[in-house]
mmCIF file of C-alpha atoms and ligand atoms in Angstrom:
data_model
loop_
_atom_site.group_PDB
_atom_site.id
_atom_site.type_symbol
_atom_site.label_atom_id
_atom_site.label_comp_id
_atom_site.label_asym_id
_atom_site.label_seq_id
_atom_site.Cartn_x
_atom_site.Cartn_y
_atom_site.Cartn_z
ATOM 1 C CA UNK E 778 -1.577 -1.475 17.106
ATOM 2 C CA UNK E 779 0.808 -0.177 14.494
ATOM 3 C CA UNK E 780 -0.613 -0.566 10.977
ATOM 4 C CA UNK E 781 1.820 -0.422 8.031
ATOM 5 C CA UNK E 782 0.833 0.009 4.378
ATOM 6 C CA UNK E 783 3.560 -0.442 1.745
ATOM 7 C CA UNK E 784 2.808 0.773 -1.788
ATOM 8 C CA UNK E 785 4.973 1.126 -4.866
ATOM 9 C CA UNK E 786 3.678 4.560 -5.842
ATOM 10 C CA UNK E 787 2.080 7.590 -4.250
ATOM 11 C CA UNK E 788 -1.729 6.958 -4.400
ATOM 12 C CA UNK E 789 -1.545 3.113 -4.335
ATOM 13 C CA UNK E 790 -2.137 2.965 -0.579
ATOM 14 C CA UNK E 791 -5.159 5.287 -0.464
ATOM 15 C CA UNK E 792 -6.706 3.599 -3.512
ATOM 16 C CA UNK E 793 -6.297 0.026 -2.292
ATOM 17 C CA UNK E 794 -6.583 0.055 1.496
ATOM 18 C CA UNK E 795 -7.514 3.675 2.299
ATOM 19 C CA UNK E 796 -10.907 2.756 3.770
ATOM 20 C CA UNK E 797 -9.389 0.038 5.952
ATOM 21 C CA UNK E 798 -6.710 2.424 7.244
ATOM 22 C CA UNK E 799 -9.333 5.068 8.029
ATOM 23 C CA UNK E 800 -11.267 2.451 9.987
ATOM 24 C CA UNK E 801 -8.148 1.548 11.983
ATOM 25 C CA UNK E 802 -7.486 5.247 12.596
ATOM 26 C CA UNK E 803 -11.031 5.732 13.930
ATOM 27 C CA UNK E 804 -10.364 2.844 16.338
ATOM 28 C CA UNK E 805 -7.289 4.666 17.675
ATOM 29 C CA UNK E 806 -4.562 2.685 15.922
ATOM 30 C CA UNK E 807 -1.400 4.285 14.497
ATOM 31 C CA UNK E 808 -0.895 4.330 10.705
ATOM 32 C CA UNK E 809 2.452 4.162 8.884
ATOM 33 C CA UNK E 810 2.988 4.425 5.101
ATOM 34 C CA UNK E 811 6.010 3.365 3.034
ATOM 35 C CA UNK E 812 6.479 4.126 -0.683
ATOM 36 C CA UNK E 813 8.956 1.815 -2.405
ATOM 37 C CA UNK E 814 9.575 4.053 -5.440
ATOM 38 C CA UNK E 815 9.755 7.804 -5.970
ATOM 39 C CA UNK E 816 7.048 7.799 -8.649
ATOM 40 C CA UNK E 817 9.433 9.829 -10.795
ATOM 41 C CA UNK E 818 7.966 8.959 -14.192
ATOM 42 C CA UNK E 819 4.339 9.607 -13.263
ATOM 43 C CA UNK E 820 3.701 12.628 -15.473
ATOM 44 C CA UNK E 821 3.887 13.780 -19.074
ATOM 45 C CA UNK E 822 3.585 17.462 -18.186
ATOM 46 C CA UNK E 823 6.229 17.851 -15.427
ATOM 47 C CA UNK E 824 9.499 19.432 -16.571
ATOM 48 C CA UNK E 825 11.681 16.701 -15.037
ATOM 49 C CA UNK E 826 11.760 13.490 -13.040
ATOM 50 C CA UNK E 827 12.776 15.393 -9.911
ATOM 51 C CA UNK E 828 9.852 17.806 -10.368
ATOM 52 C CA UNK E 829 7.216 15.071 -10.472
ATOM 53 C CA UNK E 830 8.954 13.237 -7.615
ATOM 54 C CA UNK E 831 8.695 16.380 -5.444
ATOM 55 C CA UNK E 832 5.065 16.946 -6.467
ATOM 56 C CA UNK E 833 4.092 13.385 -5.605
ATOM 57 C CA UNK E 834 5.845 13.554 -2.224
ATOM 58 C CA UNK E 835 3.846 16.672 -1.404
ATOM 59 C CA UNK E 836 0.599 15.001 -2.509
ATOM 60 C CA UNK E 837 1.374 11.864 -0.492
ATOM 61 C CA UNK E 838 2.040 13.913 2.647
ATOM 62 C CA UNK E 839 -1.252 15.793 2.139
ATOM 63 C CA UNK E 840 -3.119 12.482 1.832
ATOM 64 C CA UNK E 841 -1.293 11.041 4.857
ATOM 65 C CA UNK E 842 -2.565 13.897 7.026
ATOM 66 C CA UNK E 843 -6.107 12.499 6.660
ATOM 67 C CA UNK E 844 -4.847 9.299 8.315
ATOM 68 C CA UNK E 845 -2.561 11.037 10.888
ATOM 69 C CA UNK E 846 0.016 8.762 9.257
ATOM 70 C CA UNK E 847 3.799 8.877 9.284
ATOM 71 C CA UNK E 848 5.331 8.426 5.818
ATOM 72 C CA UNK E 849 8.682 6.998 4.714
ATOM 73 C CA UNK E 850 9.831 7.447 1.100
ATOM 74 C CA UNK E 851 12.340 4.942 -0.299
ATOM 75 C CA UNK E 852 14.665 6.343 -3.000
ATOM 76 C CA UNK E 853 14.182 3.818 -5.839
ATOM 77 C CA UNK E 854 13.246 4.786 -9.404
ATOM 78 C CA UNK E 855 9.701 4.299 -10.686
ATOM 79 C CA UNK E 856 9.315 1.220 -12.961
ATOM 80 C CA UNK E 857 12.862 0.049 -12.143
ATOM 81 C CA UNK E 858 12.415 -1.538 -8.724
ATOM 82 C CA UNK E 859 14.615 -4.619 -8.283
ATOM 83 C CA UNK E 860 14.977 -7.304 -5.657
ATOM 84 C CA UNK E 861 18.580 -6.907 -4.517
ATOM 85 C CA UNK E 862 20.512 -6.497 -1.230
ATOM 86 C CA UNK E 863 20.056 -2.679 -1.294
ATOM 87 C CA UNK E 864 16.268 -2.746 -1.745
ATOM 88 C CA UNK E 865 15.886 -5.604 0.744
ATOM 89 C CA UNK E 866 17.837 -3.720 3.397
ATOM 90 C CA UNK E 867 15.819 -0.527 2.798
ATOM 91 C CA UNK E 868 12.549 -2.461 3.094
ATOM 92 C CA UNK E 869 13.663 -4.256 6.259
ATOM 93 C CA UNK E 870 14.684 -0.890 7.743
ATOM 94 C CA UNK E 871 11.242 0.468 6.816
ATOM 95 C CA UNK E 872 9.392 -2.431 8.445
ATOM 96 C CA UNK E 873 11.472 -2.094 11.612
ATOM 97 C CA UNK E 874 10.838 1.676 11.572
ATOM 98 C CA UNK E 875 7.074 1.070 11.733
ATOM 99 C CA UNK E 876 7.254 -1.877 14.186
ATOM 100 C CA UNK E 877 3.955 -3.140 12.700
ATOM 101 C CA UNK E 878 1.392 -5.640 13.980
ATOM 102 C CA UNK E 879 -0.067 -5.898 10.483
ATOM 103 C CA UNK E 880 1.233 -5.064 6.990
ATOM 104 C CA UNK E 881 -0.795 -4.350 3.838
ATOM 105 C CA UNK E 882 0.864 -4.428 0.430
ATOM 106 C CA UNK E 883 0.456 -5.405 -3.238
ATOM 107 C CA UNK E 884 -0.431 -8.942 -4.310
ATOM 108 C CA UNK E 885 2.340 -11.026 -5.950
ATOM 109 C CA UNK E 886 -0.036 -11.626 -8.895
ATOM 110 C CA UNK E 887 -0.378 -7.890 -9.653
ATOM 111 C CA UNK E 888 0.975 -7.508 -13.204
ATOM 112 C CA UNK E 889 2.380 -3.996 -12.639
ATOM 113 C CA UNK E 890 6.172 -4.538 -12.287
ATOM 114 C CA UNK E 891 6.783 -2.252 -9.284
ATOM 115 C CA UNK E 892 3.700 -3.702 -7.591
ATOM 116 C CA UNK E 893 4.646 -7.390 -7.690
ATOM 117 C CA UNK E 894 8.280 -6.529 -6.976
ATOM 118 C CA UNK E 895 7.259 -4.588 -3.866
ATOM 119 C CA UNK E 896 5.204 -7.584 -2.745
ATOM 120 C CA UNK E 897 8.136 -9.913 -3.353
ATOM 121 C CA UNK E 898 10.608 -7.777 -1.392
ATOM 122 C CA UNK E 899 8.192 -7.270 1.522
ATOM 123 C CA UNK E 900 7.481 -10.990 1.881
ATOM 124 C CA UNK E 901 11.188 -11.795 1.563
ATOM 125 C CA UNK E 902 12.353 -9.454 4.309
ATOM 126 C CA UNK E 903 9.429 -9.691 6.737
ATOM 127 C CA UNK E 904 10.841 -13.027 7.842
ATOM 128 C CA UNK E 905 13.986 -11.213 8.988
ATOM 129 C CA UNK E 906 12.175 -8.572 11.060
ATOM 130 C CA UNK E 907 13.425 -10.226 14.239
ATOM 131 C CA UNK E 908 16.805 -11.381 12.957
ATOM 132 C CA UNK E 909 19.872 -9.835 14.610
ATOM 133 C CA UNK E 910 22.403 -10.695 11.876
ATOM 134 C CA UNK E 911 20.424 -9.499 8.825
ATOM 135 C CA UNK E 912 21.963 -6.197 7.629
ATOM 136 C CA UNK E 913 19.828 -3.263 8.813
ATOM 137 C CA UNK E 914 20.160 0.241 10.230
ATOM 138 C CA UNK E 915 17.606 -0.638 12.900
ATOM 139 C CA UNK E 916 17.453 -3.236 15.681
ATOM 140 C CA UNK E 917 15.269 -6.368 15.328
ATOM 141 C CA UNK E 918 11.621 -6.108 16.402
ATOM 142 C CA UNK E 919 9.745 -8.577 18.623
ATOM 143 C CA UNK E 920 6.522 -8.693 16.576
ATOM 144 C CA UNK E 921 5.677 -11.170 13.790
ATOM 145 C CA UNK E 922 3.434 -8.971 11.622
ATOM 146 C CA UNK E 923 0.593 -10.558 9.644
ATOM 147 C CA UNK E 924 0.853 -9.660 5.951
ATOM 148 C CA UNK E 925 -2.242 -9.088 3.798
ATOM 149 C CA UNK E 926 -2.248 -8.446 0.037
ATOM 150 C CA UNK E 927 -4.704 -5.870 -1.304
ATOM 151 C CA UNK E 928 -6.808 -6.020 -4.477
ATOM 152 C CA UNK E 929 -5.254 -5.894 -7.963
ATOM 153 C CA UNK E 930 -6.061 -3.079 -10.380
ATOM 154 C CA UNK E 931 -9.772 -3.342 -11.291
ATOM 155 C CA UNK E 932 -9.800 -6.657 -9.382
ATOM 156 C CA UNK E 933 -8.161 -8.515 -12.295
ATOM 157 C CA UNK E 934 -7.169 -12.096 -11.336
ATOM 158 C CA UNK E 935 -7.726 -11.423 -7.629
ATOM 159 C CA UNK E 936 -9.806 -13.854 -5.587
ATOM 160 C CA UNK E 937 -10.493 -12.233 -2.176
ATOM 161 C CA UNK E 938 -10.271 -14.249 1.042
ATOM 162 C CA UNK E 939 -11.581 -11.575 3.382
ATOM 163 C CA UNK E 940 -13.429 -8.249 3.143
ATOM 164 C CA UNK E 941 -13.391 -5.101 5.262
ATOM 165 C CA UNK E 942 -16.586 -3.013 5.361
ATOM 166 C CA UNK E 943 -15.502 0.562 4.563
ATOM 167 C CA UNK E 944 -18.998 2.026 4.013
ATOM 168 C CA UNK E 945 -18.528 4.698 6.692
ATOM 169 C CA UNK E 946 -15.207 5.791 5.247
ATOM 170 C CA UNK E 947 -15.820 5.910 1.480
ATOM 171 C CA UNK E 948 -16.102 9.722 1.339
ATOM 172 C CA UNK E 949 -12.828 10.299 3.175
ATOM 173 C CA UNK E 950 -11.176 7.598 1.045
ATOM 174 C CA UNK E 951 -12.183 9.580 -2.054
ATOM 175 C CA UNK E 952 -10.873 12.772 -0.452
ATOM 176 C CA UNK E 953 -7.540 11.011 0.199
ATOM 177 C CA UNK E 954 -7.312 9.876 -3.437
ATOM 178 C CA UNK E 955 -8.140 13.411 -4.580
ATOM 179 C CA UNK E 956 -4.933 14.699 -2.916
ATOM 180 C CA UNK E 957 -2.993 13.003 -5.723
ATOM 181 C CA UNK E 958 -3.910 15.703 -8.201
ATOM 182 C CA UNK E 959 -0.972 15.052 -10.564
ATOM 183 C CA UNK E 960 -2.196 11.487 -11.072
ATOM 184 C CA UNK E 961 -5.599 12.538 -12.350
ATOM 185 C CA UNK E 962 -3.844 13.891 -15.437
ATOM 186 C CA UNK E 963 -1.339 10.991 -15.610
ATOM 187 C CA UNK E 964 -4.107 8.374 -15.504
ATOM 188 C CA UNK E 965 -5.757 10.005 -18.512
ATOM 189 C CA UNK E 966 -2.618 8.870 -20.405
ATOM 190 C CA UNK E 967 -3.990 5.350 -19.848
ATOM 191 C CA UNK E 968 -7.463 6.403 -20.970
ATOM 192 C CA UNK E 969 -8.671 6.292 -17.387
ATOM 193 C CA UNK E 970 -10.386 9.611 -16.997
ATOM 194 C CA UNK E 971 -12.279 9.371 -13.729
ATOM 195 C CA UNK E 972 -10.323 7.872 -10.839
ATOM 196 C CA UNK E 973 -13.158 8.553 -8.391
ATOM 197 C CA UNK E 974 -15.610 6.593 -10.491
ATOM 198 C CA UNK E 975 -13.079 3.760 -10.790
ATOM 199 C CA UNK E 976 -12.514 3.428 -7.043
ATOM 200 C CA UNK E 977 -16.150 3.979 -6.160
ATOM 201 C CA UNK E 978 -17.221 1.219 -8.574
ATOM 202 C CA UNK E 979 -14.541 -1.203 -7.349
ATOM 203 C CA UNK E 980 -15.370 -0.536 -3.681
ATOM 204 C CA UNK E 981 -19.069 -1.001 -4.460
ATOM 205 C CA UNK E 982 -18.376 -4.207 -6.457
ATOM 206 C CA UNK E 983 -16.400 -5.692 -3.537
ATOM 207 C CA UNK E 984 -19.153 -4.428 -1.222
ATOM 208 C CA UNK E 985 -21.792 -6.344 -3.186
ATOM 209 C CA UNK E 986 -19.696 -9.502 -2.815
ATOM 210 C CA UNK E 987 -19.410 -8.920 0.943
ATOM 211 C CA UNK E 988 -23.060 -7.929 1.476
ATOM 212 C CA UNK E 989 -22.271 -4.345 2.514
ATOM 213 C CA UNK E 990 -22.313 -0.979 0.760
ATOM 214 C CA UNK E 991 -18.569 -0.519 0.158
ATOM 215 C CA UNK E 992 -15.672 -2.891 0.898
ATOM 216 C CA UNK E 993 -11.972 -3.497 0.380
ATOM 217 C CA UNK E 994 -10.663 -7.045 0.097
ATOM 218 C CA UNK E 995 -7.513 -8.994 0.884
ATOM 219 C CA UNK E 996 -5.631 -12.267 0.603
ATOM 220 C CA UNK E 997 -3.200 -13.438 3.274
ATOM 221 C CA UNK E 998 0.511 -14.276 3.060
ATOM 222 C CA UNK E 999 1.118 -17.712 4.510
ATOM 223 C CA UNK E 1000 4.351 -19.421 5.422
ATOM 224 C CA UNK E 1001 5.053 -22.164 7.909
ATOM 225 C CA UNK E 1002 5.782 -20.475 11.210
ATOM 226 C CA UNK E 1003 4.218 -17.213 10.084
ATOM 227 C CA UNK E 1004 0.477 -17.632 9.638
ATOM 228 C CA UNK E 1005 -1.811 -14.608 9.294
ATOM 229 C CA UNK E 1006 -4.050 -13.497 12.155
ATOM 230 C CA UNK E 1007 -7.370 -12.565 10.539
ATOM 231 C CA UNK E 1008 -8.688 -11.279 13.891
ATOM 232 C CA UNK E 1009 -6.409 -8.244 13.505
ATOM 233 C CA UNK E 1010 -8.537 -6.956 10.593
ATOM 234 C CA UNK E 1011 -11.028 -4.203 11.510
HETATM 235 ZN ZN1 LIG N 1178 1.191 1.811 -8.364
#
């Protein structure tokens, strides 16, 4: 299968569904990653927006290597993502590029603006994946991908429907997060000084709920004519 993860910022994907993607990879599936913004405000020490954008691209590509993943970067500014014809077309192009069987992305209830906006755009355009007349640089695809929303930051206001046991992949998940070196400093701006502790605790917390050591959790996108296939989860 083709597995597509769509995050707003470099590091969102590894932090929220990294263990699940590593599990898919171990099963022989192909991983694709799309970033909906450039992450170009994510530093107080970089000299410019273009400098931190370049740094984060490099970090994302280093992380993606651990998943043997292909990465597509969309050109939209950090914290300014909008739902408009340009962003919808770019997202539809990205989905068609990956030709996915399953898509993971942010939850619509995530309070971070780029996060819920990414979720909104993904769920708006996924319906058009097979539509010939919707503007796109790429031809329609035959698949109807199932869409799953990943956990909110620190699990706030997120009621999981399904869990994936990532116990065997927690160390590599932490290694993937550690590739985003610039964000370790940026997160300290928000008084969050140990990203590894944060993601270890959250994965363990979700693991306790699921009766395993470490887990990631999801909710499904539902729409008449496009129901999720939970059997696709690893
Ligand atoms: Zn983010």
